[in-house]
Short mmCIF file of C-alpha atoms in Angstrom, two decimals:
data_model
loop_
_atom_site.label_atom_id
_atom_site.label_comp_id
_atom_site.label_asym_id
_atom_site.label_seq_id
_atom_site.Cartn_x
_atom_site.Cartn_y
_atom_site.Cartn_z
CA UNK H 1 117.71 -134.62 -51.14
CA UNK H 2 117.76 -131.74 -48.88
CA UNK H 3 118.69 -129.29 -51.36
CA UNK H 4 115.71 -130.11 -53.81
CA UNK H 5 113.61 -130.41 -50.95
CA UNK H 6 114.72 -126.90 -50.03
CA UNK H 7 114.03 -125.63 -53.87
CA UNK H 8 110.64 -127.26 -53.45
CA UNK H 9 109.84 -125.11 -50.47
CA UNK H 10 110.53 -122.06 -52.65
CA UNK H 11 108.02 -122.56 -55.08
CA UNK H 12 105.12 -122.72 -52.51
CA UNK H 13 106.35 -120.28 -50.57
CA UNK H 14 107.23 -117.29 -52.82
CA UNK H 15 104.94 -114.23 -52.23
CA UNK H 16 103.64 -112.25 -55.04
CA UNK H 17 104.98 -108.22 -54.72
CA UNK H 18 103.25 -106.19 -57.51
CA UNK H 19 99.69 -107.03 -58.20
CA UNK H 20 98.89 -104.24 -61.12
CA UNK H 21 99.93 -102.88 -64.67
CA UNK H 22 101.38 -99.28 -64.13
CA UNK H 23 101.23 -99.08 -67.78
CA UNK H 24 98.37 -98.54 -69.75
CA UNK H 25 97.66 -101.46 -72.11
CA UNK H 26 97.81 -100.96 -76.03
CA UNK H 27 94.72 -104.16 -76.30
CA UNK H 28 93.84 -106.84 -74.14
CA UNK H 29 92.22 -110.62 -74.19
CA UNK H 30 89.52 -112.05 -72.14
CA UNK H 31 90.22 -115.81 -72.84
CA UNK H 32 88.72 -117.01 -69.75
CA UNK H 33 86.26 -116.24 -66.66
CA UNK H 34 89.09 -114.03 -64.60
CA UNK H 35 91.71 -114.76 -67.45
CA UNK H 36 93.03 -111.34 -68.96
CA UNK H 37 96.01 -110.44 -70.99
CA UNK H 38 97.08 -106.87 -70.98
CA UNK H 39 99.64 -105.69 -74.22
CA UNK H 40 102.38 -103.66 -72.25
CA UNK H 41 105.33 -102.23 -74.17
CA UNK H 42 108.41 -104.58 -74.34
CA UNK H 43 110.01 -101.87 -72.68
CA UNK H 44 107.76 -100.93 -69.77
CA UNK H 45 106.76 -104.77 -68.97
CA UNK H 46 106.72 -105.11 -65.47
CA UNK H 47 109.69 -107.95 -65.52
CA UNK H 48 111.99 -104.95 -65.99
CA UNK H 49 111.24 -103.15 -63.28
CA UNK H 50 113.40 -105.72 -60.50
CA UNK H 51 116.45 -103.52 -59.47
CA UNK H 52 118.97 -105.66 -60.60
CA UNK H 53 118.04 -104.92 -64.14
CA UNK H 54 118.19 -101.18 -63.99
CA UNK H 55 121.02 -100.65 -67.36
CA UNK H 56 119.42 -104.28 -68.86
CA UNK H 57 119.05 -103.97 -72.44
CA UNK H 58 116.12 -106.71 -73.79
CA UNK H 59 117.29 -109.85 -75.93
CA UNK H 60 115.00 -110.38 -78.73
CA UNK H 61 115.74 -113.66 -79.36
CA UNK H 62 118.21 -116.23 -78.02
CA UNK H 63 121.87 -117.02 -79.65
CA UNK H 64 119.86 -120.10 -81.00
CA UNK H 65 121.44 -123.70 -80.15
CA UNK H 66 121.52 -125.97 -82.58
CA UNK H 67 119.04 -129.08 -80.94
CA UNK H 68 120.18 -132.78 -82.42
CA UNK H 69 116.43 -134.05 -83.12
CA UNK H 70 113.15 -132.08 -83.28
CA UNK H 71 110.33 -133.18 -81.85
CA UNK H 72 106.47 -130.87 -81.41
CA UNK H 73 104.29 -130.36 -78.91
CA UNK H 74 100.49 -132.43 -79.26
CA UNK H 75 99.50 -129.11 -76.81
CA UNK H 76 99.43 -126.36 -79.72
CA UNK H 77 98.69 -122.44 -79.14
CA UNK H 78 95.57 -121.61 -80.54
CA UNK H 79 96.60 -118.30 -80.84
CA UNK H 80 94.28 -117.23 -78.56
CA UNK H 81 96.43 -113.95 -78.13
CA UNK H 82 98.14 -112.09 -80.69
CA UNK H 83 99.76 -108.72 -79.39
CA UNK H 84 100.59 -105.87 -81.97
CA UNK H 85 103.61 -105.19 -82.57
CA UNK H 86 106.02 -103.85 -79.65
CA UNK H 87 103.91 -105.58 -77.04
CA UNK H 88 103.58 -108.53 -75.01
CA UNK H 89 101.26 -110.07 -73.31
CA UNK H 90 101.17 -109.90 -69.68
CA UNK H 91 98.58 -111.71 -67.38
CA UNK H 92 96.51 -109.45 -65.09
CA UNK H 93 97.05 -110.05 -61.04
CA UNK H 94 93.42 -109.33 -59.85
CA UNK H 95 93.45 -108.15 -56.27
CA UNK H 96 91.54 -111.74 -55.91
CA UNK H 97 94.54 -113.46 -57.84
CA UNK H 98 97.18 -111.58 -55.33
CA UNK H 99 94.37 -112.29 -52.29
CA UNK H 100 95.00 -116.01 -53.23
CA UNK H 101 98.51 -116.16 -53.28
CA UNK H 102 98.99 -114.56 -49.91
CA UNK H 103 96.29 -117.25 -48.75
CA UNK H 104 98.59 -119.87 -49.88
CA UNK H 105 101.86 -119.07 -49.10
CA UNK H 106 100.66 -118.16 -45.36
CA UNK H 107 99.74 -121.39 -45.48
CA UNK H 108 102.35 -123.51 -46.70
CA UNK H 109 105.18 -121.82 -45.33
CA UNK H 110 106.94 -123.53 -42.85
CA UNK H 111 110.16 -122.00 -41.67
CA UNK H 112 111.10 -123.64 -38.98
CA UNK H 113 111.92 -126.82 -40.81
CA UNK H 114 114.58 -127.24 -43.44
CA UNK H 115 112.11 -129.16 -45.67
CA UNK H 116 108.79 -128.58 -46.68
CA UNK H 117 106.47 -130.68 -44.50
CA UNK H 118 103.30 -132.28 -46.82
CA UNK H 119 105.54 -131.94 -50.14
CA UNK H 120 106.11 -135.12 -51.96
CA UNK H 121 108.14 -136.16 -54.70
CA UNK H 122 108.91 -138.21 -57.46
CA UNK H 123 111.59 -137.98 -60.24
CA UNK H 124 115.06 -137.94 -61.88
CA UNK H 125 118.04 -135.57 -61.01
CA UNK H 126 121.44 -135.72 -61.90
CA UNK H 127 124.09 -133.43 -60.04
CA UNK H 128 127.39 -134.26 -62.76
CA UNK H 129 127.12 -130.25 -64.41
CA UNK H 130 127.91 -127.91 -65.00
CA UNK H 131 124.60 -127.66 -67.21
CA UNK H 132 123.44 -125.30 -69.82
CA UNK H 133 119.62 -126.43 -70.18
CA UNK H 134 117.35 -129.16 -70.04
CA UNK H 135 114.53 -130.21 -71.58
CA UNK H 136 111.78 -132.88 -71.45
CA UNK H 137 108.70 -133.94 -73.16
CA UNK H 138 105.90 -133.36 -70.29
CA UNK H 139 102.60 -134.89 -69.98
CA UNK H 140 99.36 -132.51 -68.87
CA UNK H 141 97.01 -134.47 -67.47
CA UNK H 142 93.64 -132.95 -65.81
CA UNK H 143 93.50 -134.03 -62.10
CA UNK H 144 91.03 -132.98 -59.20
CA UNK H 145 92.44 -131.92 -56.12
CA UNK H 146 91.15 -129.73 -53.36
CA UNK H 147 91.78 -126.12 -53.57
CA UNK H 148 94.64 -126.27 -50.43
CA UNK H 149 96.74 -128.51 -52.36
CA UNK H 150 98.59 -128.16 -55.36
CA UNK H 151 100.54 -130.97 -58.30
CA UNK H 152 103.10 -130.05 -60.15
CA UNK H 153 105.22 -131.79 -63.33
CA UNK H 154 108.32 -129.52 -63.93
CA UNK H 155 111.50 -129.47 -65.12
CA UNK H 156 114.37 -127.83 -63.46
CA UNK H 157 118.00 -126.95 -62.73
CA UNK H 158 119.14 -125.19 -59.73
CA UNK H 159 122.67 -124.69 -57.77
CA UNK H 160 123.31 -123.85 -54.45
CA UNK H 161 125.91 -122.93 -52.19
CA UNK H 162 126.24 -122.07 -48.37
CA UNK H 163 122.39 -121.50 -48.14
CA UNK H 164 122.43 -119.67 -51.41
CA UNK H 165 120.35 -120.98 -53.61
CA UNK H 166 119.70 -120.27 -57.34
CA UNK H 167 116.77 -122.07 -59.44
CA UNK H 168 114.72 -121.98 -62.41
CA UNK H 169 112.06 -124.36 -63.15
CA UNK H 170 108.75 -124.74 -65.49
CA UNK H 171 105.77 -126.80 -66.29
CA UNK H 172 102.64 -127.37 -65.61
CA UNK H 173 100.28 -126.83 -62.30
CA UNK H 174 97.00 -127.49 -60.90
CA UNK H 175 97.18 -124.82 -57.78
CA UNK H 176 93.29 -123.74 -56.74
CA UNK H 177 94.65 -121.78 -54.34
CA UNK H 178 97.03 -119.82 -56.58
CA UNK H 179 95.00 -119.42 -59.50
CA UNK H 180 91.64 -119.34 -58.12
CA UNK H 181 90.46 -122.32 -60.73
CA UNK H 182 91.42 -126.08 -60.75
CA UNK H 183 92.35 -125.82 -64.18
CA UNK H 184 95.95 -126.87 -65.42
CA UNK H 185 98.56 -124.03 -66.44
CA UNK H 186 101.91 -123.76 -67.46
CA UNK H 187 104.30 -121.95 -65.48
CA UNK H 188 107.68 -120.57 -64.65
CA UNK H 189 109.53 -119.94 -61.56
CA UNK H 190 113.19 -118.32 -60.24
CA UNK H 191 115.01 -118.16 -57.31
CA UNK H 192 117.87 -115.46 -57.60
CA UNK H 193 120.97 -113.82 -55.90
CA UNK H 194 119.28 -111.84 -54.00
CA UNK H 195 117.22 -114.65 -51.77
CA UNK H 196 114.30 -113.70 -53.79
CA UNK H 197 111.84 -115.31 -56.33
CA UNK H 198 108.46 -115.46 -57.99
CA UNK H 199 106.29 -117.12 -60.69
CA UNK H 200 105.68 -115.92 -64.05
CA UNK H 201 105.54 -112.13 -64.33
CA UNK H 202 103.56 -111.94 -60.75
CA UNK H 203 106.57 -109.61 -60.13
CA UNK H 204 109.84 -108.35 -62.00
CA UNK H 205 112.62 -110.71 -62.93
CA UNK H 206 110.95 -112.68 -66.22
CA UNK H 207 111.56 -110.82 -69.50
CA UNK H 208 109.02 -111.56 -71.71
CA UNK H 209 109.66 -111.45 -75.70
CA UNK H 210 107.12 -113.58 -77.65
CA UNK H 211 103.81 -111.40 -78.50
CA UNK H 212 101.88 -114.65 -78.51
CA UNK H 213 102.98 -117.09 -76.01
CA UNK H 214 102.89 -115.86 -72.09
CA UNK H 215 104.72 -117.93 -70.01
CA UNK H 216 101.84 -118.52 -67.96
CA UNK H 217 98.17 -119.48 -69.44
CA UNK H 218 95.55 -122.69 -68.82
CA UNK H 219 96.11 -125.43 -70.75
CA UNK H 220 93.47 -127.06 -73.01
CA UNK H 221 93.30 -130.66 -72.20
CA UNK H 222 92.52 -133.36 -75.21
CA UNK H 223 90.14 -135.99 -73.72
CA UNK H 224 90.97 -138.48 -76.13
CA UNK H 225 94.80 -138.18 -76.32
CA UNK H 226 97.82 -137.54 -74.48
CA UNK H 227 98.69 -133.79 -74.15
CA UNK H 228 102.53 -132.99 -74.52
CA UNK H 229 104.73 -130.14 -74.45
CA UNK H 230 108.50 -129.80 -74.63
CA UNK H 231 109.55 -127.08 -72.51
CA UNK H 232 113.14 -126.15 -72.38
CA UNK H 233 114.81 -123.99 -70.32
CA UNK H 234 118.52 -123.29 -72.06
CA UNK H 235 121.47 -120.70 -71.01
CA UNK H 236 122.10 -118.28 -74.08
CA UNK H 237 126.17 -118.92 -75.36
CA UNK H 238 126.27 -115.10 -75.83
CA UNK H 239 124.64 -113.48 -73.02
CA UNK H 240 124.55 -115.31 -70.45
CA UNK H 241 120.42 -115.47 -70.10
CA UNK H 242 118.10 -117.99 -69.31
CA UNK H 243 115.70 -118.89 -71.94
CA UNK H 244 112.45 -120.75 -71.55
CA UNK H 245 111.37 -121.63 -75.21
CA UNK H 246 108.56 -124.11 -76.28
CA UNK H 247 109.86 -126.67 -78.68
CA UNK H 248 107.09 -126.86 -81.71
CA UNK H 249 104.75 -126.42 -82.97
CA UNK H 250 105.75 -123.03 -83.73
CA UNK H 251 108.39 -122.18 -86.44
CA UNK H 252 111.37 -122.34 -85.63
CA UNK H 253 110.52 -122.56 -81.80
CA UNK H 254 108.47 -120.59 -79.49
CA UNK H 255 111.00 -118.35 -77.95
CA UNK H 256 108.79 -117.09 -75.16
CA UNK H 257 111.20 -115.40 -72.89
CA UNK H 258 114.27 -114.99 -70.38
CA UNK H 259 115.63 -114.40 -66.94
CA UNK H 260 118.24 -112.25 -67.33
CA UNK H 261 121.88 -113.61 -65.74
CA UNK H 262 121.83 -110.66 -63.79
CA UNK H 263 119.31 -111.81 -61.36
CA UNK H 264 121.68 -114.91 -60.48
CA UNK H 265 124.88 -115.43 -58.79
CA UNK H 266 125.10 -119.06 -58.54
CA UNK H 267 124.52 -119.58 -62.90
CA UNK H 268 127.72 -117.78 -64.39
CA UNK H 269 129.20 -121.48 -65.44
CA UNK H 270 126.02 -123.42 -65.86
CA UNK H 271 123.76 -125.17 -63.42
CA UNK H 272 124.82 -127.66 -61.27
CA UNK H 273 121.87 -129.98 -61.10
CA UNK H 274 119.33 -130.87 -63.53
CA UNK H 275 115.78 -132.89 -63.30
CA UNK H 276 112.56 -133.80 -63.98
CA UNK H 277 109.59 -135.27 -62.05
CA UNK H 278 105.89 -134.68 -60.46
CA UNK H 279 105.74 -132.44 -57.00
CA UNK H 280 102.35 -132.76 -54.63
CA UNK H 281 101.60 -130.12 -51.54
CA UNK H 282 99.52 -131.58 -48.92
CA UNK H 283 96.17 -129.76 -47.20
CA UNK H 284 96.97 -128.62 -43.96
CA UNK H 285 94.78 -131.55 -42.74
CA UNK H 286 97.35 -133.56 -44.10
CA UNK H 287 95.86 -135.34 -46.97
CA UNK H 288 98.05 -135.51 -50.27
CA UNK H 289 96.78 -134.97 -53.46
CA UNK H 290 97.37 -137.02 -56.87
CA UNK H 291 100.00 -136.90 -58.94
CA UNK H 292 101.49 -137.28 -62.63
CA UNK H 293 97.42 -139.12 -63.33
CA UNK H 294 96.34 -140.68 -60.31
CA UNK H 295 97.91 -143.87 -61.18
CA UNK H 296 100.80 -145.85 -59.90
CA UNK H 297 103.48 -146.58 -62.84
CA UNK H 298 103.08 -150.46 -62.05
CA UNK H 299 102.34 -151.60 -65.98
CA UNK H 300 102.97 -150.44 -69.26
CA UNK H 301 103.68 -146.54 -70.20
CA UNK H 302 99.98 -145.68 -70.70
CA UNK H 303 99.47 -146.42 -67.18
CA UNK H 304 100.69 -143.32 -65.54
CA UNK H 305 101.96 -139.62 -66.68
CA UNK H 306 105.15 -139.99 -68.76
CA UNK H 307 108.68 -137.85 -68.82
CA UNK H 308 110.11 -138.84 -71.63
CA UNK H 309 113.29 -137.65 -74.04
CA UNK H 310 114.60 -135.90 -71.43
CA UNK H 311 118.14 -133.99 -72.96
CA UNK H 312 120.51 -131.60 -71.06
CA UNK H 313 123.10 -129.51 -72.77
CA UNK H 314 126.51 -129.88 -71.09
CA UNK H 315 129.21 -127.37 -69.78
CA UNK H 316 129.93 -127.13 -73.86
CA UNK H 317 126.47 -127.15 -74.89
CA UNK H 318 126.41 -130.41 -75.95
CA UNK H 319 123.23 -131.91 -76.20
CA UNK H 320 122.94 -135.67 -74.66
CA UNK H 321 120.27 -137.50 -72.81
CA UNK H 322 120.27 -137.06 -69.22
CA UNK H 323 120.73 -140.97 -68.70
CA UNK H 324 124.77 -140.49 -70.04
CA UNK H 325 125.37 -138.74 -66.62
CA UNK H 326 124.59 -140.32 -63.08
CA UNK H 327 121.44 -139.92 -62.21
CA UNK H 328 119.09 -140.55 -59.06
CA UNK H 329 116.19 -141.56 -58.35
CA UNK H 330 113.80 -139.23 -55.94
CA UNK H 331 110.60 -141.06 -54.52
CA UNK H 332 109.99 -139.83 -51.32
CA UNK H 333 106.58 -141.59 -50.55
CA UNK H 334 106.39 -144.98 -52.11
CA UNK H 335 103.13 -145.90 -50.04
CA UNK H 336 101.47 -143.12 -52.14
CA UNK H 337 103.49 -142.27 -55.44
CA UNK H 338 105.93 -144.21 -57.68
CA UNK H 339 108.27 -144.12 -60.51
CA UNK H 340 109.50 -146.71 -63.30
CA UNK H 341 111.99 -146.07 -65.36
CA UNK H 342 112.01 -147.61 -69.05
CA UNK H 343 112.47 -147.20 -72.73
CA UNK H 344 109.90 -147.30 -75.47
CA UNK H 345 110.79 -147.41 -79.44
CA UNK H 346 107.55 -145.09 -80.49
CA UNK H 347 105.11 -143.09 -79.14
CA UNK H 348 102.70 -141.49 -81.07
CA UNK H 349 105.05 -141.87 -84.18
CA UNK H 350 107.83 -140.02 -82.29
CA UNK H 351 110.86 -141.68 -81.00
CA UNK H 352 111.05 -141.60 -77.25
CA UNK H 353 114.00 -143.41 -75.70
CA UNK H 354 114.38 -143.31 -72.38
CA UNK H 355 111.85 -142.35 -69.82
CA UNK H 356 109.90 -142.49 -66.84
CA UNK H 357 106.48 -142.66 -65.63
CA UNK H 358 105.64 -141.35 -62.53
CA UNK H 359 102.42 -140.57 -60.58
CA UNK H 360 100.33 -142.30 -57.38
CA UNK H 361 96.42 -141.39 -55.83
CA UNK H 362 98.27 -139.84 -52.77
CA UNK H 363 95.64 -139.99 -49.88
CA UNK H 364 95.89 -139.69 -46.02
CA UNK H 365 99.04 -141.97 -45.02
CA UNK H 366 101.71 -140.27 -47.56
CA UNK H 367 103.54 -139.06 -44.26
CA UNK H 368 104.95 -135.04 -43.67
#
């Protein structure tokens, strides 16, 4: 528990170090109030800049592995940004984006504690790897919380080692104070060798290759359906990189990008814990926020956010479901979130198997 705990505290506590584009863009979107996309050259992105990846040279596209079932994504990409060739799209850090950041991680840090105090979770993790990947069908589900809180549904893997502490995880979040909206987005977050880490392409380390899919961008939520995506985050057989790559709707997949191996230290072999779940940050006052929906998981599926098909890729790259391994259970707050653990034959004409529901209303008593 500690160690997660301890990876938890990194993502709301990572600072943001490069707030501006040094290159000029080729074209740009507006999808959004404050929402831009600049088109940087592949080559000049600003993920490349980290100094670990001074003689990196950019994977196009993974060493694909070969994935046992397909499923898609009921979230598509309305191809709301198209770069031209050569160029990827990077979201702009406003000076108010960067502003917000520092607000929040000023806030939330708290150093002199091992944990992170107001940070509650509830999930799945297994610790049997190595591991090559994992991925999950995650549930986006519109939530309103107060803008000094933040909820989280993520997937992860992460190893550590006398203090040392390597991580990659990715999602979705509702973060007011980090993105200046309550709106959902997806994310993606590392922690490398060097004791450092950071979301998206906020600062170097993320290598971004798809010209239409950033790793980070709100999420249009259906009102009338469930919205799903199938994030996986997979090591490459060949190099040695961390992928992130959207499983459907796009042909073949949506490759989106990588952290290069040479940001970790910890990841030469694999991972050697995997998981899934929901993550809440308390206000300073103390008051927790929702999470997964709102709802406890007391009923049927439908009754709170789902995880479900969740598959990890072994030491060999064998794909299985996470429930062939030992796994355990991680609610840390039963008076104010809760998880059940099931199997369902179909869901929305897809096969499922096993999975879990998660989510509570969180409120005042959730304890630090």
């Amino acid at each position: 528990m500690a160690l997660v705990m301890n990876l938890l505290l990194l993502l709301f506590s990572v600072a943001l170090v490069r707030s501006d584009q040094t290159t000029t863009p080729l074209k740009s979107f507006k999808i959004g109030e404050n929402v831009t996309y600049d088109c940087i050259d592949i080559y000049k992105q600003p993920g490349l800049d980290h100094h670990l990846l001074r003689n990196h040279t950019i994977q196009m596209k993974p060493s694909r592995t070969q994935l046992n079932s397909q499923t898609s994504n009921s979230i598509t990409h309305k191809n709301k940004i198209k770069c031209p060739d050569g160029t990827v799209p990077v979201l702009r850090n406003t000076k108010e984006f960067v502003t917000n950041d520092n607000l929040f991680v000023e806030k939330y840090v708290h150093p002199q504690s091992a944990d992170s105090p107001g940070t509650h979770i509830a999930g799945v993790r297994s610790h049997a790897g190595p591991y090559r990947g994992i991925q999950a069908w995650v549930e986006a589900v519109d939530l309103k919380i107060e803008k000094d809180q933040a909820s989280y549904s993520q997937i992860y893997l992460g190893s550590g080692v006398n203090k040392q502490t390597n991580y990659i995880s990715t999602g979705f979040m509702i973060n007011p104070g980090f993105f200046g909206d309550g709106r959902v987005w997806s994310y993606g977050f590392w922690k490398g060798k060097d004791g450092k880490g950071c979301y998206n392409t906020a600062c170097s380390g993320f290598v971004q290759v798809s010209q239409t899919i950033p790793i980070v961008q709100p999420i249009d939520i259906s009102p009338v359906e469930s919205s799903l995506l199938r994030p996986f985050i997979h090591q490459d057989k060949i190099t040695g990189n961390w992928w992130l790559t959207h499983l459907g709707p796009d042909e073949p997949y949506g490759d989106i990008g990588y952290w290069p191996k040479e940001l970790f230290n910890l990841f030469d072999n694999g991972a050697s814990m995997v998981g899934v779940g929901g993550v809440v940050k308390a206000s300073p006052s103390g008051a927790s926020p929702p999470m997964g929906n709102g709802k406890f998981p007391v009923g049927g599926r439908r009754d709170s956010a789902i995880f479900a098909n969740i598959d990890v890729l072994n030491s060999d790259y064998k794909q299985s479901k996470i429930n062939s391994f030992p796994i355990e259970i991680l609610v840390d707050s039963p008076k104010c979130y809760g998880l059940r653990v099931g199997k369902v034959k179909w869901y929305r004409r897809t096969r499922l198997g096993y999975f879990f529901n998660y989510g509570g209303p969180g409120g005042n008593s959730c304890g630090v």
